[in-house]
């Protein structure tokens, strides 16, 4: 990625004239890495804590910035296409919460596993999906990541199990993935995400119990964006200390708007799981800028001033950008080049998503079975008239 940024920066300088060329600096002029003080985590049943003095390299910072900007721009484009009625149905956007996805991925391996709820576009991207395939899935096109049949809530790629539409239902599935990791002895783990709105679900507490009994390598993560649909956490939960909800499971409460806080907490949690200590619970305190879904304007239960205050004081992208610039780890011109590159990628993906054909009707029942179709019962089966090919 850095090679690509370098070439883009040179092209930008050539187009912008001498002023831009003068402002360019060689990579040797930049600080290769810097140490940062980050917010301390709140702890539950833990004697040790994640580090509060952490190192970020220039390469890591530019990578995090690029990914977070891509997620942000992708979601804003989805908002636009939805309002144009090109994207239809349910659509839950992730802008504001980018530090959660990027921080988590920075601390685990691509061979590890991840499952989340329906606010899944960002995780589909960080798990290896392309913007082009994600946008095409949102518009229900053949080139989508689920071949146009999943839509906003049902996207998948290797070691990423969705995108799940039933509130809280992904949590026991994630524990099942963790059970498979332990059974196979592959030193892998499962990150299992849910929101504050799902945190009161009974199936989550049942899963806590099984995961603790069997010491499963699972990181339960509650993305607390302060509102479950249109209900604030204070009105929905008798206890808003979600990191303590596991009771007998250790927990952490983390600043979910700071990518470095999320990275260090996830790194700590991953080491806990891989060492055989069983599950751990994390609460990421974050915020969504959009409403719960595109059908929710998001201002009937909170004020515009509240949203603007979070944007101005706690925006995860602005926080990272300020760190890069103030520590001489990047230049304004370099970050502008990344912004231009991201916008172009999003526009190209949107163009594809609006011109790619919809899947034909004869593909309706494909990929229903992994091997052979079901046996016939009384001379027929569900696919007597429709074929299913895997």
Tab-separated table of C-alpha atoms in Angstrom:
chain	number	residue	atom	x	y	z
A	1	UNK	CA	0.000	0.000	0.000
A	2	UNK	CA	2.841	2.418	0.823
A	3	UNK	CA	4.334	1.945	-2.670
A	4	UNK	CA	0.967	2.784	-4.153
A	5	UNK	CA	0.665	5.902	-1.949
A	6	UNK	CA	4.153	6.982	-3.014
A	7	UNK	CA	3.306	6.815	-6.719
A	8	UNK	CA	0.006	8.599	-6.146
A	9	UNK	CA	1.802	11.344	-4.236
A	10	UNK	CA	4.248	11.902	-7.114
A	11	UNK	CA	1.374	12.103	-9.593
A	12	UNK	CA	-0.445	14.552	-7.325
A	13	UNK	CA	2.622	16.822	-7.184
A	14	UNK	CA	3.036	16.796	-10.968
A	15	UNK	CA	-0.586	17.813	-11.481
A	16	UNK	CA	-0.627	20.417	-8.726
A	17	UNK	CA	2.490	22.318	-9.788
A	18	UNK	CA	5.540	23.596	-7.966
A	19	UNK	CA	3.807	24.429	-4.673
A	20	UNK	CA	2.822	20.822	-4.111
A	21	UNK	CA	6.219	19.608	-5.267
A	22	UNK	CA	7.971	21.864	-2.771
A	23	UNK	CA	5.776	20.541	0.062
A	24	UNK	CA	6.704	16.951	-0.754
A	25	UNK	CA	9.221	15.216	1.446
A	26	UNK	CA	11.032	11.931	1.105
A	27	UNK	CA	10.005	9.113	3.409
A	28	UNK	CA	13.291	9.491	5.307
A	29	UNK	CA	12.036	12.880	6.552
A	30	UNK	CA	9.141	11.271	8.415
A	31	UNK	CA	9.169	9.766	11.893
A	32	UNK	CA	9.133	5.975	11.344
A	33	UNK	CA	7.331	5.281	14.616
A	34	UNK	CA	6.081	7.042	17.713
A	35	UNK	CA	4.920	6.208	21.230
A	36	UNK	CA	1.465	7.248	22.397
A	37	UNK	CA	-0.310	7.398	25.736
A	38	UNK	CA	-3.784	5.892	25.436
A	39	UNK	CA	-6.761	5.740	27.752
A	40	UNK	CA	-6.705	3.115	30.479
A	41	UNK	CA	-9.279	0.316	30.230
A	42	UNK	CA	-11.766	-0.436	33.006
A	43	UNK	CA	-11.247	-3.979	34.271
A	44	UNK	CA	-13.436	-6.797	35.572
A	45	UNK	CA	-11.870	-9.888	37.214
A	46	UNK	CA	-8.444	-9.095	35.737
A	47	UNK	CA	-5.164	-8.532	37.570
A	48	UNK	CA	-3.343	-7.277	34.497
A	49	UNK	CA	-4.410	-4.699	31.915
A	50	UNK	CA	-3.619	-3.772	28.312
A	51	UNK	CA	-0.688	-1.408	27.812
A	52	UNK	CA	-1.354	2.320	28.063
A	53	UNK	CA	1.913	3.342	26.379
A	54	UNK	CA	1.919	1.935	22.861
A	55	UNK	CA	3.939	2.177	19.675
A	56	UNK	CA	2.494	2.827	16.223
A	57	UNK	CA	4.682	2.783	13.123
A	58	UNK	CA	4.169	5.142	10.229
A	59	UNK	CA	3.240	2.204	8.008
A	60	UNK	CA	0.594	1.040	10.481
A	61	UNK	CA	-0.830	4.549	10.834
A	62	UNK	CA	-1.209	5.038	7.081
A	63	UNK	CA	-2.767	1.592	6.757
A	64	UNK	CA	-5.304	2.265	9.523
A	65	UNK	CA	-6.136	5.657	8.003
A	66	UNK	CA	-6.670	4.152	4.553
A	67	UNK	CA	-8.959	1.399	5.806
A	68	UNK	CA	-11.016	3.686	8.046
A	69	UNK	CA	-11.467	6.231	5.267
A	70	UNK	CA	-12.539	3.465	2.900
A	71	UNK	CA	-15.191	2.228	5.327
A	72	UNK	CA	-16.395	5.792	5.986
A	73	UNK	CA	-16.684	6.684	2.294
A	74	UNK	CA	-18.264	3.348	1.436
A	75	UNK	CA	-20.997	3.894	4.015
A	76	UNK	CA	-21.628	7.467	2.874
A	77	UNK	CA	-21.991	6.219	-0.703
A	78	UNK	CA	-24.410	3.529	0.506
A	79	UNK	CA	-26.430	6.285	2.175
A	80	UNK	CA	-26.581	8.151	-1.135
A	81	UNK	CA	-27.582	5.086	-3.174
A	82	UNK	CA	-30.247	4.178	-0.622
A	83	UNK	CA	-31.802	7.623	-0.825
A	84	UNK	CA	-31.814	7.241	-4.617
A	85	UNK	CA	-33.706	3.938	-4.111
A	86	UNK	CA	-30.926	1.964	-5.779
A	87	UNK	CA	-30.245	0.095	-2.519
A	88	UNK	CA	-33.466	-1.247	-1.012
A	89	UNK	CA	-34.518	-3.089	2.140
A	90	UNK	CA	-32.603	-3.132	5.424
A	91	UNK	CA	-29.351	-1.183	5.518
A	92	UNK	CA	-27.386	-0.488	8.719
A	93	UNK	CA	-24.381	1.828	8.352
A	94	UNK	CA	-21.138	1.738	10.329
A	95	UNK	CA	-19.770	5.277	9.994
A	96	UNK	CA	-18.453	6.514	13.336
A	97	UNK	CA	-17.473	3.033	14.512
A	98	UNK	CA	-14.538	2.454	12.151
A	99	UNK	CA	-11.929	2.301	14.929
A	100	UNK	CA	-13.608	-0.824	16.295
A	101	UNK	CA	-13.258	-2.907	13.135
A	102	UNK	CA	-9.777	-1.648	12.256
A	103	UNK	CA	-8.425	-1.958	15.802
A	104	UNK	CA	-9.745	-5.501	16.187
A	105	UNK	CA	-8.292	-6.657	12.866
A	106	UNK	CA	-4.911	-5.095	13.708
A	107	UNK	CA	-4.628	-7.385	16.741
A	108	UNK	CA	-5.766	-10.746	15.338
A	109	UNK	CA	-4.803	-12.905	12.372
A	110	UNK	CA	-6.680	-13.408	9.118
A	111	UNK	CA	-6.712	-17.119	10.047
A	112	UNK	CA	-8.770	-16.221	13.134
A	113	UNK	CA	-12.542	-16.057	12.855
A	114	UNK	CA	-15.094	-13.276	13.184
A	115	UNK	CA	-18.880	-13.098	13.309
A	116	UNK	CA	-21.066	-10.053	13.792
A	117	UNK	CA	-24.638	-8.789	13.571
A	118	UNK	CA	-26.239	-6.883	10.687
A	119	UNK	CA	-24.021	-3.737	10.788
A	120	UNK	CA	-21.498	-5.726	8.815
A	121	UNK	CA	-20.193	-3.762	5.814
A	122	UNK	CA	-17.008	-2.622	7.576
A	123	UNK	CA	-16.104	-6.089	8.805
A	124	UNK	CA	-16.757	-7.582	5.378
A	125	UNK	CA	-14.118	-5.201	4.049
A	126	UNK	CA	-11.550	-5.769	6.817
A	127	UNK	CA	-11.976	-9.535	6.515
A	128	UNK	CA	-10.952	-9.433	2.860
A	129	UNK	CA	-14.007	-8.418	0.858
A	130	UNK	CA	-13.591	-5.747	-1.822
A	131	UNK	CA	-15.474	-2.472	-1.989
A	132	UNK	CA	-16.674	-3.455	-5.453
A	133	UNK	CA	-18.223	-6.718	-4.264
A	134	UNK	CA	-19.714	-5.133	-1.132
A	135	UNK	CA	-21.380	-2.325	-3.080
A	136	UNK	CA	-22.677	-4.779	-5.683
A	137	UNK	CA	-24.162	-6.902	-2.911
A	138	UNK	CA	-25.930	-3.864	-1.495
A	139	UNK	CA	-27.576	-3.274	-4.870
A	140	UNK	CA	-28.387	-6.975	-5.321
A	141	UNK	CA	-26.186	-7.583	-8.355
A	142	UNK	CA	-24.584	-10.732	-9.692
A	143	UNK	CA	-21.069	-9.520	-8.880
A	144	UNK	CA	-21.890	-9.059	-5.195
A	145	UNK	CA	-19.955	-10.851	-2.475
A	146	UNK	CA	-22.958	-13.156	-1.870
A	147	UNK	CA	-23.846	-13.153	-5.579
A	148	UNK	CA	-26.577	-10.576	-5.048
A	149	UNK	CA	-28.682	-12.842	-2.828
A	150	UNK	CA	-27.627	-11.691	0.635
A	151	UNK	CA	-27.917	-7.932	0.639
A	152	UNK	CA	-26.741	-5.612	3.402
A	153	UNK	CA	-27.110	-8.021	6.321
A	154	UNK	CA	-25.733	-11.230	4.803
A	155	UNK	CA	-22.192	-10.903	3.516
A	156	UNK	CA	-19.502	-13.535	3.972
A	157	UNK	CA	-15.888	-14.283	3.116
A	158	UNK	CA	-13.179	-16.606	4.376
A	159	UNK	CA	-13.282	-16.897	8.193
A	160	UNK	CA	-16.082	-14.311	8.308
A	161	UNK	CA	-19.509	-15.718	9.103
A	162	UNK	CA	-21.662	-12.656	8.495
A	163	UNK	CA	-23.776	-10.529	8.720
A	164	UNK	CA	-26.649	-12.044	10.804
A	165	UNK	CA	-30.127	-10.529	10.821
A	166	UNK	CA	-31.566	-12.054	14.008
A	167	UNK	CA	-30.669	-9.954	17.047
A	168	UNK	CA	-28.091	-11.760	19.196
A	169	UNK	CA	-28.304	-15.026	17.253
A	170	UNK	CA	-24.707	-14.772	16.045
A	171	UNK	CA	-23.344	-15.073	19.603
A	172	UNK	CA	-23.987	-18.817	20.092
A	173	UNK	CA	-22.814	-19.387	16.518
A	174	UNK	CA	-19.554	-17.626	17.359
A	175	UNK	CA	-19.105	-19.854	20.405
A	176	UNK	CA	-19.602	-22.827	18.102
A	177	UNK	CA	-16.821	-21.560	15.852
A	178	UNK	CA	-14.611	-21.184	18.956
A	179	UNK	CA	-15.479	-24.751	19.966
A	180	UNK	CA	-14.283	-25.916	16.542
A	181	UNK	CA	-11.029	-23.975	17.050
A	182	UNK	CA	-10.445	-25.674	20.390
A	183	UNK	CA	-11.438	-29.105	19.051
A	184	UNK	CA	-8.999	-28.784	16.139
A	185	UNK	CA	-6.242	-27.411	18.369
A	186	UNK	CA	-5.163	-24.843	15.793
A	187	UNK	CA	-4.478	-21.949	18.216
A	188	UNK	CA	-7.141	-19.873	16.467
A	189	UNK	CA	-9.914	-17.872	18.121
A	190	UNK	CA	-13.278	-16.365	17.297
A	191	UNK	CA	-14.233	-12.719	17.733
A	192	UNK	CA	-17.959	-12.603	18.414
A	193	UNK	CA	-19.575	-9.160	18.124
A	194	UNK	CA	-22.987	-7.871	19.169
A	195	UNK	CA	-24.503	-4.520	20.095
A	196	UNK	CA	-25.781	-3.005	23.315
A	197	UNK	CA	-29.318	-3.618	22.058
A	198	UNK	CA	-28.661	-7.358	21.875
A	199	UNK	CA	-26.846	-7.498	25.212
A	200	UNK	CA	-30.017	-8.355	27.175
A	201	UNK	CA	-30.756	-11.447	25.057
A	202	UNK	CA	-31.033	-14.670	27.046
A	203	UNK	CA	-29.133	-16.690	24.452
A	204	UNK	CA	-26.065	-14.505	25.070
A	205	UNK	CA	-25.990	-15.452	28.771
A	206	UNK	CA	-26.460	-19.129	27.907
A	207	UNK	CA	-23.486	-18.797	25.575
A	208	UNK	CA	-21.384	-17.132	28.282
A	209	UNK	CA	-22.047	-20.152	30.491
A	210	UNK	CA	-21.062	-22.760	27.896
A	211	UNK	CA	-18.015	-20.791	26.756
A	212	UNK	CA	-16.772	-20.462	30.323
A	213	UNK	CA	-17.417	-24.102	31.200
A	214	UNK	CA	-15.533	-25.298	28.137
A	215	UNK	CA	-12.890	-22.529	28.211
A	216	UNK	CA	-13.528	-21.635	24.590
A	217	UNK	CA	-11.135	-19.264	22.772
A	218	UNK	CA	-13.753	-16.592	22.103
A	219	UNK	CA	-13.625	-12.809	22.527
A	220	UNK	CA	-17.145	-11.539	23.155
A	221	UNK	CA	-17.312	-7.899	22.056
A	222	UNK	CA	-20.222	-5.588	22.790
A	223	UNK	CA	-20.094	-2.595	20.460
A	224	UNK	CA	-21.890	-0.124	22.696
A	225	UNK	CA	-22.930	2.744	20.413
A	226	UNK	CA	-25.267	4.060	23.148
A	227	UNK	CA	-28.554	3.347	21.380
A	228	UNK	CA	-30.354	0.079	20.623
A	229	UNK	CA	-32.494	1.185	17.688
A	230	UNK	CA	-34.063	4.332	19.198
A	231	UNK	CA	-33.637	3.457	22.876
A	232	UNK	CA	-30.710	4.756	24.910
A	233	UNK	CA	-28.756	2.239	26.970
A	234	UNK	CA	-29.895	3.935	30.188
A	235	UNK	CA	-33.533	3.254	29.309
A	236	UNK	CA	-32.919	-0.319	28.177
A	237	UNK	CA	-30.494	-1.826	30.682
A	238	UNK	CA	-30.552	-1.978	34.482
A	239	UNK	CA	-26.754	-2.176	34.302
A	240	UNK	CA	-24.862	-0.450	31.497
A	241	UNK	CA	-21.539	-1.998	32.563
A	242	UNK	CA	-21.644	-4.400	29.654
A	243	UNK	CA	-18.067	-5.531	30.233
A	244	UNK	CA	-19.184	-6.984	33.596
A	245	UNK	CA	-22.175	-8.839	32.170
A	246	UNK	CA	-20.183	-12.054	31.824
A	247	UNK	CA	-20.043	-12.147	35.658
A	248	UNK	CA	-17.576	-15.048	35.906
A	249	UNK	CA	-15.892	-14.045	32.608
A	250	UNK	CA	-13.128	-11.393	32.754
A	251	UNK	CA	-13.991	-8.123	31.046
A	252	UNK	CA	-12.592	-4.865	29.663
A	253	UNK	CA	-14.258	-1.533	28.900
A	254	UNK	CA	-12.429	0.219	26.073
A	255	UNK	CA	-12.504	3.562	24.258
A	256	UNK	CA	-13.951	2.340	20.967
A	257	UNK	CA	-13.288	5.644	19.194
A	258	UNK	CA	-9.501	5.234	19.438
A	259	UNK	CA	-8.055	2.645	17.070
A	260	UNK	CA	-4.972	2.196	19.282
A	261	UNK	CA	-7.062	1.559	22.404
A	262	UNK	CA	-9.076	-1.071	20.532
A	263	UNK	CA	-5.928	-2.646	19.068
A	264	UNK	CA	-4.170	-2.994	22.423
A	265	UNK	CA	-7.252	-4.288	24.239
A	266	UNK	CA	-7.907	-6.857	21.500
A	267	UNK	CA	-4.260	-7.918	21.549
A	268	UNK	CA	-4.518	-8.433	25.315
A	269	UNK	CA	-7.782	-10.375	24.900
A	270	UNK	CA	-6.341	-12.554	22.135
A	271	UNK	CA	-3.354	-13.516	24.294
A	272	UNK	CA	-5.788	-14.389	27.092
A	273	UNK	CA	-7.710	-16.740	24.799
A	274	UNK	CA	-4.691	-18.331	23.147
A	275	UNK	CA	-3.121	-19.097	26.531
A	276	UNK	CA	-6.040	-21.414	27.344
A	277	UNK	CA	-7.747	-19.175	29.916
A	278	UNK	CA	-11.081	-19.296	28.136
A	279	UNK	CA	-13.377	-16.484	27.011
A	280	UNK	CA	-13.029	-12.774	27.685
A	281	UNK	CA	-15.525	-9.962	27.243
A	282	UNK	CA	-14.862	-6.501	25.811
A	283	UNK	CA	-17.147	-3.474	25.728
A	284	UNK	CA	-16.203	-0.929	23.066
A	285	UNK	CA	-17.692	2.482	23.812
A	286	UNK	CA	-18.409	3.875	20.376
A	287	UNK	CA	-20.987	5.919	18.446
A	288	UNK	CA	-22.875	5.650	15.170
A	289	UNK	CA	-23.447	8.823	13.179
A	290	UNK	CA	-26.387	7.480	11.189
A	291	UNK	CA	-29.611	6.197	12.682
A	292	UNK	CA	-30.072	2.539	13.563
A	293	UNK	CA	-30.860	1.805	9.929
A	294	UNK	CA	-31.615	3.898	6.874
A	295	UNK	CA	-35.283	3.980	7.875
A	296	UNK	CA	-34.303	5.805	11.087
A	297	UNK	CA	-33.382	9.510	10.746
A	298	UNK	CA	-31.521	9.180	14.062
A	299	UNK	CA	-32.592	12.532	15.520
A	300	UNK	CA	-35.917	11.729	17.206
A	301	UNK	CA	-34.192	10.284	20.291
A	302	UNK	CA	-30.968	12.333	20.250
A	303	UNK	CA	-30.138	15.847	19.158
A	304	UNK	CA	-28.114	17.047	16.195
A	305	UNK	CA	-25.909	18.861	18.699
A	306	UNK	CA	-25.047	15.546	20.381
A	307	UNK	CA	-24.018	13.987	17.080
A	308	UNK	CA	-21.978	17.051	16.121
A	309	UNK	CA	-20.227	17.084	19.485
A	310	UNK	CA	-19.079	13.488	19.027
A	311	UNK	CA	-17.919	14.269	15.484
A	312	UNK	CA	-15.925	17.284	16.625
A	313	UNK	CA	-14.369	15.770	19.749
A	314	UNK	CA	-14.123	12.008	19.254
A	315	UNK	CA	-14.156	11.164	15.547
A	316	UNK	CA	-11.866	8.125	15.118
A	317	UNK	CA	-10.462	9.214	11.748
A	318	UNK	CA	-9.746	12.773	12.893
A	319	UNK	CA	-8.034	11.438	16.030
A	320	UNK	CA	-5.716	9.209	13.997
A	321	UNK	CA	-5.057	11.957	11.432
A	322	UNK	CA	-4.054	14.404	14.189
A	323	UNK	CA	-1.645	11.846	15.652
A	324	UNK	CA	0.008	11.245	12.283
A	325	UNK	CA	0.431	14.940	11.518
A	326	UNK	CA	1.449	16.145	14.984
A	327	UNK	CA	4.139	13.452	15.254
A	328	UNK	CA	5.566	14.061	11.766
A	329	UNK	CA	4.492	10.588	10.630
A	330	UNK	CA	2.692	11.855	7.500
A	331	UNK	CA	2.068	15.057	5.576
A	332	UNK	CA	-1.232	16.725	4.741
A	333	UNK	CA	-0.533	16.122	1.035
A	334	UNK	CA	0.051	12.419	1.604
A	335	UNK	CA	-3.242	11.996	3.440
A	336	UNK	CA	-5.008	13.941	0.683
A	337	UNK	CA	-3.639	11.464	-1.835
A	338	UNK	CA	-5.124	8.607	0.202
A	339	UNK	CA	-8.450	10.460	0.336
A	340	UNK	CA	-8.454	10.895	-3.455
A	341	UNK	CA	-7.572	7.247	-4.005
A	342	UNK	CA	-10.353	6.112	-1.664
A	343	UNK	CA	-12.967	8.336	-3.314
A	344	UNK	CA	-12.038	6.985	-6.735
A	345	UNK	CA	-12.278	3.386	-5.530
A	346	UNK	CA	-15.721	4.075	-4.048
A	347	UNK	CA	-16.982	5.817	-7.199
A	348	UNK	CA	-15.708	3.001	-9.427
A	349	UNK	CA	-17.381	0.436	-7.151
A	350	UNK	CA	-20.658	2.373	-7.188
A	351	UNK	CA	-20.548	2.527	-10.974
A	352	UNK	CA	-20.124	-1.248	-11.111
A	353	UNK	CA	-22.857	-1.776	-8.512
A	354	UNK	CA	-25.370	0.172	-10.565
A	355	UNK	CA	-24.548	-1.374	-13.965
A	356	UNK	CA	-23.804	-5.018	-13.157
A	357	UNK	CA	-26.823	-7.233	-14.007
A	358	UNK	CA	-29.036	-8.781	-11.372
A	359	UNK	CA	-28.680	-12.556	-10.874
A	360	UNK	CA	-30.934	-14.545	-13.234
A	361	UNK	CA	-33.924	-16.425	-11.843
A	362	UNK	CA	-32.390	-19.835	-12.600
A	363	UNK	CA	-29.745	-19.128	-9.940
A	364	UNK	CA	-32.369	-18.676	-7.236
A	365	UNK	CA	-31.805	-22.037	-5.556
A	366	UNK	CA	-28.095	-22.496	-6.211
A	367	UNK	CA	-25.663	-23.001	-3.315
A	368	UNK	CA	-28.305	-24.409	-0.996
A	369	UNK	CA	-26.503	-27.715	-0.484
A	370	UNK	CA	-22.800	-28.399	-0.190
A	371	UNK	CA	-22.885	-31.711	-2.051
A	372	UNK	CA	-25.942	-33.588	-3.306
A	373	UNK	CA	-29.571	-32.374	-3.265
A	374	UNK	CA	-31.931	-34.047	-0.771
A	375	UNK	CA	-33.425	-37.452	-1.388
A	376	UNK	CA	-36.896	-37.658	-2.812
A	377	UNK	CA	-39.841	-38.131	-0.471
A	378	UNK	CA	-43.033	-39.533	-2.038
A	379	UNK	CA	-41.553	-39.053	-5.475
A	380	UNK	CA	-40.526	-35.416	-5.198
A	381	UNK	CA	-38.189	-32.967	-3.466
A	382	UNK	CA	-38.207	-29.205	-2.915
A	383	UNK	CA	-36.220	-28.673	-6.101
A	384	UNK	CA	-38.349	-30.761	-8.457
A	385	UNK	CA	-38.923	-27.698	-10.626
A	386	UNK	CA	-35.957	-25.568	-9.599
A	387	UNK	CA	-32.349	-26.755	-9.796
A	388	UNK	CA	-29.751	-26.255	-7.074
A	389	UNK	CA	-26.099	-26.272	-8.028
A	390	UNK	CA	-23.264	-25.891	-5.490
